[in-house]
XYZ file of C-alpha atoms in Angstrom:
379
model
C 19.278 151.407 100.261
C 19.485 155.160 99.599
C 18.343 155.996 103.105
C 21.381 154.265 104.579
C 23.968 156.227 102.621
C 25.106 153.148 100.718
C 27.895 153.348 98.159
C 29.327 150.875 95.680
C 32.542 149.277 96.915
C 34.809 146.704 95.321
C 36.640 144.224 97.570
C 40.435 144.531 97.702
C 41.760 141.100 98.645
C 45.241 140.687 100.110
C 47.882 138.845 98.112
C 47.911 136.003 100.618
C 44.166 135.447 100.405
C 44.244 135.669 96.605
C 47.009 133.065 96.469
C 45.120 130.631 98.689
C 41.700 131.382 97.147
C 42.254 132.280 93.463
C 38.488 132.187 92.892
C 38.276 135.579 94.608
C 39.563 137.181 91.394
C 36.440 136.096 89.519
C 33.957 136.295 92.368
C 30.778 138.243 91.633
C 31.493 140.621 94.517
C 34.949 141.404 93.154
C 33.719 141.965 89.606
C 30.385 143.664 90.243
C 30.930 145.212 93.650
C 28.456 145.550 96.498
C 26.409 148.236 98.155
C 28.073 149.058 101.479
C 25.922 150.761 104.093
C 27.579 153.847 105.538
C 29.015 152.792 108.917
C 27.259 155.764 110.536
C 23.896 154.363 109.426
C 24.530 150.655 109.825
C 22.751 150.390 113.196
C 19.642 151.863 111.574
C 19.895 149.249 108.816
C 20.343 146.325 111.209
C 17.658 147.516 113.609
C 15.037 148.001 110.904
C 15.824 144.590 109.406
C 15.935 142.756 112.738
C 12.813 144.405 114.162
C 10.914 143.344 111.047
C 12.154 139.763 111.439
C 11.390 139.698 115.166
C 7.851 140.948 114.517
C 7.394 138.012 112.132
C 8.382 135.536 114.864
C 12.051 135.068 113.978
C 14.145 134.603 117.131
C 17.681 134.864 115.765
C 19.908 135.419 112.746
C 23.001 133.932 111.154
C 25.181 136.724 109.797
C 27.248 135.326 106.944
C 30.249 136.551 104.899
C 31.508 138.737 107.758
C 35.059 138.489 106.447
C 34.141 140.703 103.488
C 34.583 143.747 105.731
C 38.354 143.306 105.774
C 38.396 144.002 102.022
C 36.341 147.226 102.149
C 38.136 149.525 104.600
C 39.795 151.877 102.101
C 38.565 155.427 102.671
C 36.638 154.410 105.790
C 39.384 154.409 108.390
C 40.758 150.999 107.511
C 39.438 147.487 107.842
C 39.641 147.307 111.652
C 37.713 150.538 112.158
C 35.067 149.519 109.627
C 34.688 146.095 111.221
C 34.490 147.612 114.706
C 31.655 149.941 113.716
C 29.714 147.187 111.982
C 30.044 144.800 114.910
C 29.044 147.421 117.449
C 25.905 148.097 115.423
C 25.180 144.396 114.924
C 25.610 143.605 118.620
C 23.363 146.493 119.644
C 20.628 145.509 117.197
C 20.710 141.836 118.183
C 20.529 142.813 121.871
C 17.479 144.978 121.176
C 15.563 142.575 118.940
C 16.653 139.034 119.911
C 16.770 138.874 123.679
C 18.548 135.520 123.897
C 21.520 136.925 121.970
C 20.285 134.996 118.941
C 23.139 135.460 116.523
C 25.545 133.064 114.805
C 28.655 134.583 113.223
C 29.633 132.889 109.977
C 32.559 133.234 107.560
C 34.150 135.351 110.277
C 37.561 133.821 110.937
C 39.451 136.966 110.004
C 40.953 138.310 113.211
C 39.234 141.682 112.803
C 35.800 140.078 113.055
C 36.746 137.698 115.857
C 38.225 140.368 118.095
C 35.656 143.077 117.319
C 32.722 140.812 118.128
C 32.098 141.664 121.775
C 28.645 140.177 122.242
C 27.941 137.545 119.583
C 28.819 134.319 121.369
C 28.442 131.679 118.661
C 30.871 131.436 115.756
C 30.977 128.883 112.959
C 34.090 126.794 113.433
C 34.583 125.474 109.911
C 33.659 125.386 106.278
C 30.095 124.450 105.377
C 28.441 121.067 105.694
C 28.230 119.896 102.084
C 25.702 117.033 101.885
C 26.448 116.298 98.216
C 30.255 116.390 98.483
C 31.650 113.065 99.756
C 35.102 114.633 100.099
C 33.932 117.037 102.778
C 32.733 114.897 105.672
C 35.920 113.602 107.283
C 37.828 116.861 106.920
C 34.834 118.736 108.353
C 35.087 116.887 111.681
C 38.851 117.339 111.845
C 38.596 121.046 111.015
C 35.954 121.922 113.605
C 37.812 120.063 116.351
C 41.177 121.707 115.731
C 39.717 125.169 115.090
C 37.929 124.912 118.429
C 41.289 124.800 120.222
C 41.609 128.501 119.386
C 38.018 129.631 118.972
C 36.819 127.843 122.095
C 38.907 130.077 124.338
C 36.771 133.159 123.708
C 33.676 132.156 121.687
C 31.268 129.230 121.428
C 32.214 127.226 118.322
C 29.352 126.114 116.100
C 30.081 122.899 114.186
C 27.357 123.660 111.628
C 24.181 121.927 110.538
C 23.885 118.399 109.137
C 21.302 116.082 107.562
C 19.806 113.380 109.771
C 19.036 111.246 106.694
C 22.424 110.936 105.007
C 25.201 108.330 104.568
C 27.370 110.272 107.043
C 24.512 111.284 109.355
C 25.676 109.415 112.483
C 29.251 110.541 111.908
C 28.159 114.178 111.910
C 25.438 113.866 114.552
C 27.679 112.262 117.153
C 30.250 115.001 116.685
C 27.615 117.706 117.165
C 26.473 115.961 120.349
C 29.907 116.298 121.953
C 30.779 119.677 120.431
C 29.296 121.684 123.288
C 27.699 123.933 120.682
C 24.317 124.306 119.026
C 22.673 121.306 117.384
C 20.545 121.890 114.323
C 19.595 119.864 111.271
C 18.937 121.191 107.768
C 16.757 118.293 106.655
C 14.449 118.674 103.689
C 10.766 118.519 104.719
C 9.736 114.909 105.268
C 13.301 113.578 105.070
C 14.230 112.845 108.666
C 15.818 110.044 110.652
C 13.933 110.342 113.922
C 15.774 107.431 115.531
C 19.001 109.358 115.061
C 17.520 112.649 116.232
C 16.321 110.941 119.429
C 19.984 110.359 120.296
C 20.476 114.128 120.288
C 17.239 115.705 121.498
C 15.016 114.919 124.485
C 11.203 114.755 124.166
C 10.891 118.317 125.490
C 13.178 119.621 122.739
C 16.213 120.213 124.935
C 19.644 118.747 124.269
C 22.243 117.183 126.547
C 24.788 119.887 125.900
C 28.337 119.258 127.050
C 29.876 121.979 129.187
C 32.870 123.017 127.057
C 33.807 123.364 123.409
C 34.837 119.955 122.088
C 38.581 119.764 121.392
C 41.160 117.165 120.362
C 42.764 115.146 123.131
C 46.299 116.153 124.061
C 47.880 113.225 122.209
C 46.146 114.309 118.973
C 47.179 117.960 119.002
C 50.232 117.489 116.804
C 49.072 114.592 114.641
C 47.299 114.857 111.285
C 44.259 112.562 111.428
C 43.136 113.671 107.969
C 46.140 112.497 105.961
C 48.916 110.809 107.931
C 47.361 107.383 107.350
C 47.866 106.201 110.932
C 46.035 108.477 113.377
C 42.499 108.466 114.708
C 41.047 111.746 115.949
C 39.866 111.805 119.562
C 37.627 114.632 120.806
C 36.895 115.183 124.508
C 34.357 117.153 126.507
C 32.919 117.375 130.006
C 29.566 117.058 131.730
C 28.870 117.665 135.421
C 29.657 114.125 136.551
C 31.070 112.421 133.466
C 33.270 113.030 130.495
C 32.591 112.150 126.887
C 35.084 110.993 124.296
C 34.529 110.702 120.556
C 36.853 108.750 118.269
C 36.777 109.356 114.496
C 38.578 108.015 111.460
C 38.992 111.213 109.427
C 41.574 109.901 106.973
C 41.272 110.141 103.224
C 40.569 113.766 102.322
C 42.214 117.112 102.986
C 42.920 120.545 101.564
C 44.855 120.321 98.302
C 47.145 123.346 98.031
C 47.591 122.779 94.294
C 43.932 122.446 93.345
C 42.827 124.884 96.087
C 40.056 122.625 97.341
C 39.486 119.518 99.452
C 40.328 116.354 97.531
C 40.604 112.644 98.195
C 44.076 111.206 98.595
C 45.353 107.674 98.829
C 44.468 106.064 102.118
C 44.294 102.623 103.660
C 40.992 100.813 103.278
C 41.483 98.682 106.377
C 40.682 99.921 109.855
C 43.098 102.026 111.859
C 43.640 101.131 115.502
C 44.179 103.554 118.342
C 43.551 103.560 122.072
C 41.313 105.389 124.529
C 41.997 106.085 128.194
C 39.989 107.705 130.921
C 42.557 110.477 131.132
C 41.985 111.328 127.466
C 39.195 113.475 128.914
C 41.521 116.230 130.048
C 39.473 117.429 133.044
C 37.977 114.084 134.082
C 39.310 114.483 137.639
C 36.830 117.349 138.122
C 33.988 114.829 137.783
C 35.339 112.534 140.489
C 33.175 112.458 143.626
C 35.985 111.059 145.756
C 38.914 113.320 146.725
C 41.036 110.170 146.937
C 40.043 108.976 143.458
C 42.732 106.700 142.025
C 42.098 107.546 138.359
C 40.003 104.484 137.512
C 37.160 105.086 135.059
C 34.200 103.256 133.605
C 33.916 103.577 129.823
C 30.634 102.877 128.072
C 30.756 102.465 124.287
C 27.624 103.852 122.635
C 28.061 101.795 119.460
C 28.562 98.358 121.016
C 26.941 98.780 124.438
C 30.125 97.447 126.040
C 31.033 98.663 129.525
C 34.620 98.340 130.759
C 36.587 99.579 133.740
C 40.060 100.991 133.178
C 42.723 101.799 135.771
C 44.439 105.165 135.361
C 47.154 104.074 132.934
C 45.217 101.323 131.132
C 44.094 101.723 127.514
C 41.302 100.231 125.432
C 42.026 99.534 121.735
C 39.626 101.007 119.166
C 39.613 100.093 115.458
C 37.729 102.188 112.902
C 37.507 102.435 109.138
C 37.172 105.748 107.299
C 33.918 107.519 108.235
C 33.447 105.300 111.295
C 33.285 106.586 114.847
C 32.805 105.584 118.480
C 31.430 107.587 121.398
C 32.430 106.733 124.977
C 30.869 107.954 128.196
C 33.729 108.241 130.690
C 32.914 108.226 134.413
C 35.258 108.238 137.416
C 34.652 105.152 139.553
C 33.771 105.665 143.209
C 34.509 102.809 145.588
C 31.531 102.484 147.944
C 32.835 99.572 149.981
C 35.318 96.760 149.407
C 34.126 94.975 146.296
C 31.432 97.568 145.515
C 31.936 100.479 143.128
C 29.648 102.927 141.353
C 29.894 104.944 138.142
C 26.785 106.703 136.759
C 26.431 106.680 132.968
C 23.243 108.652 132.270
C 20.827 108.024 129.401
C 22.762 105.445 127.442
C 20.617 105.739 124.310
C 21.851 109.310 123.852
C 25.190 110.155 122.258
C 26.163 112.314 125.242
C 24.643 110.001 127.832
C 26.314 111.558 130.860
C 24.918 114.985 130.091
C 21.619 113.771 131.573
C 22.970 113.678 135.132
C 22.285 117.000 136.847
C 22.842 115.975 140.459
C 24.670 113.233 142.325
C 24.816 112.667 146.071
C 26.549 109.964 148.095
C 25.602 108.930 151.627
C 27.142 106.423 154.013
C 24.674 104.360 156.048
C 25.582 101.551 158.372
C 29.150 101.566 157.184
C 28.233 100.951 153.545
C 28.501 103.457 150.735
C 25.182 104.226 149.061
C 24.460 106.510 146.155
C 21.434 108.685 145.718
C 20.543 110.743 142.660
C 19.014 114.130 143.484
C 16.993 115.631 140.612
C 19.137 113.250 138.686
C 18.206 112.491 135.122
C 16.884 115.259 132.954
C 13.718 114.178 131.233
């Protein structure tokens, strides 16, 4: 590291961070320090590392522990200036070596990193996926959804990896399918649930990616679906011609401010009941093919295979126990003729079924409304 002008630095954590994360006081970085590359040489460091990786066939990087920069700014112009220089160098190196902007920002929720990152598009939205920690799974889904309200306005939230062969695999996988972000599994070799993966990935390796970052529905924004004992979490997203709505029971675990970690808390063992409506998908009107659409929607439940039609103000009850979920494809109904209506659903075996519809065209022949799919289903 001598060629990069590296020096030993010891993180200086703010009082607020130390109070919320007491473990920082005994962290190896705090006690033993780290070698910080001189900001003037950091592009050289990144470029030499990334060019080596690219030459070996690597097509992207995940850059972890970015928040550490806010603790190292003393003597270097302050934390914002240090972070700015590092991110400029990182962005330039990624642009040179990974031409699809292959970079995921991780542990980067400090505002310095978020606002100094001008090119990196994908940011982890939550804590890690912890396959061996049963406390973590419900709070993970709640955290990524609510964090995406903020992060989704200027970056692409990444809801993290998951295991396809795991007690909470479907719970996690369905959420990734409607997140609008990247989908990737961290399965051990030979330990895969291919039936589950087929609900996420098409035979050509592509995914049915929703168009926006997944976010809580408007009626969930000020509830606490992790610990209030009564609320289900609803997450909405959009496709070209449909919406998608996920419903999750996330009760039972949350951050414990005394123990400074996620812990279980007392919760009801019976199912909680909530409701879903077509208008829970906030922008569903944009998918309507009829300018005179009356708000009626078809809802297809992935879990049960049930298809229902709901007028604008009607609601469908949903009951779920902890760690249970439902995914609904939501499609505006077009009236073709008296007594005849149409609502495309997509590939119903996929979690985000409606993401398969790329084109939709309606024609009127002989006074009757007919539908015709142009380049319709992606396959």
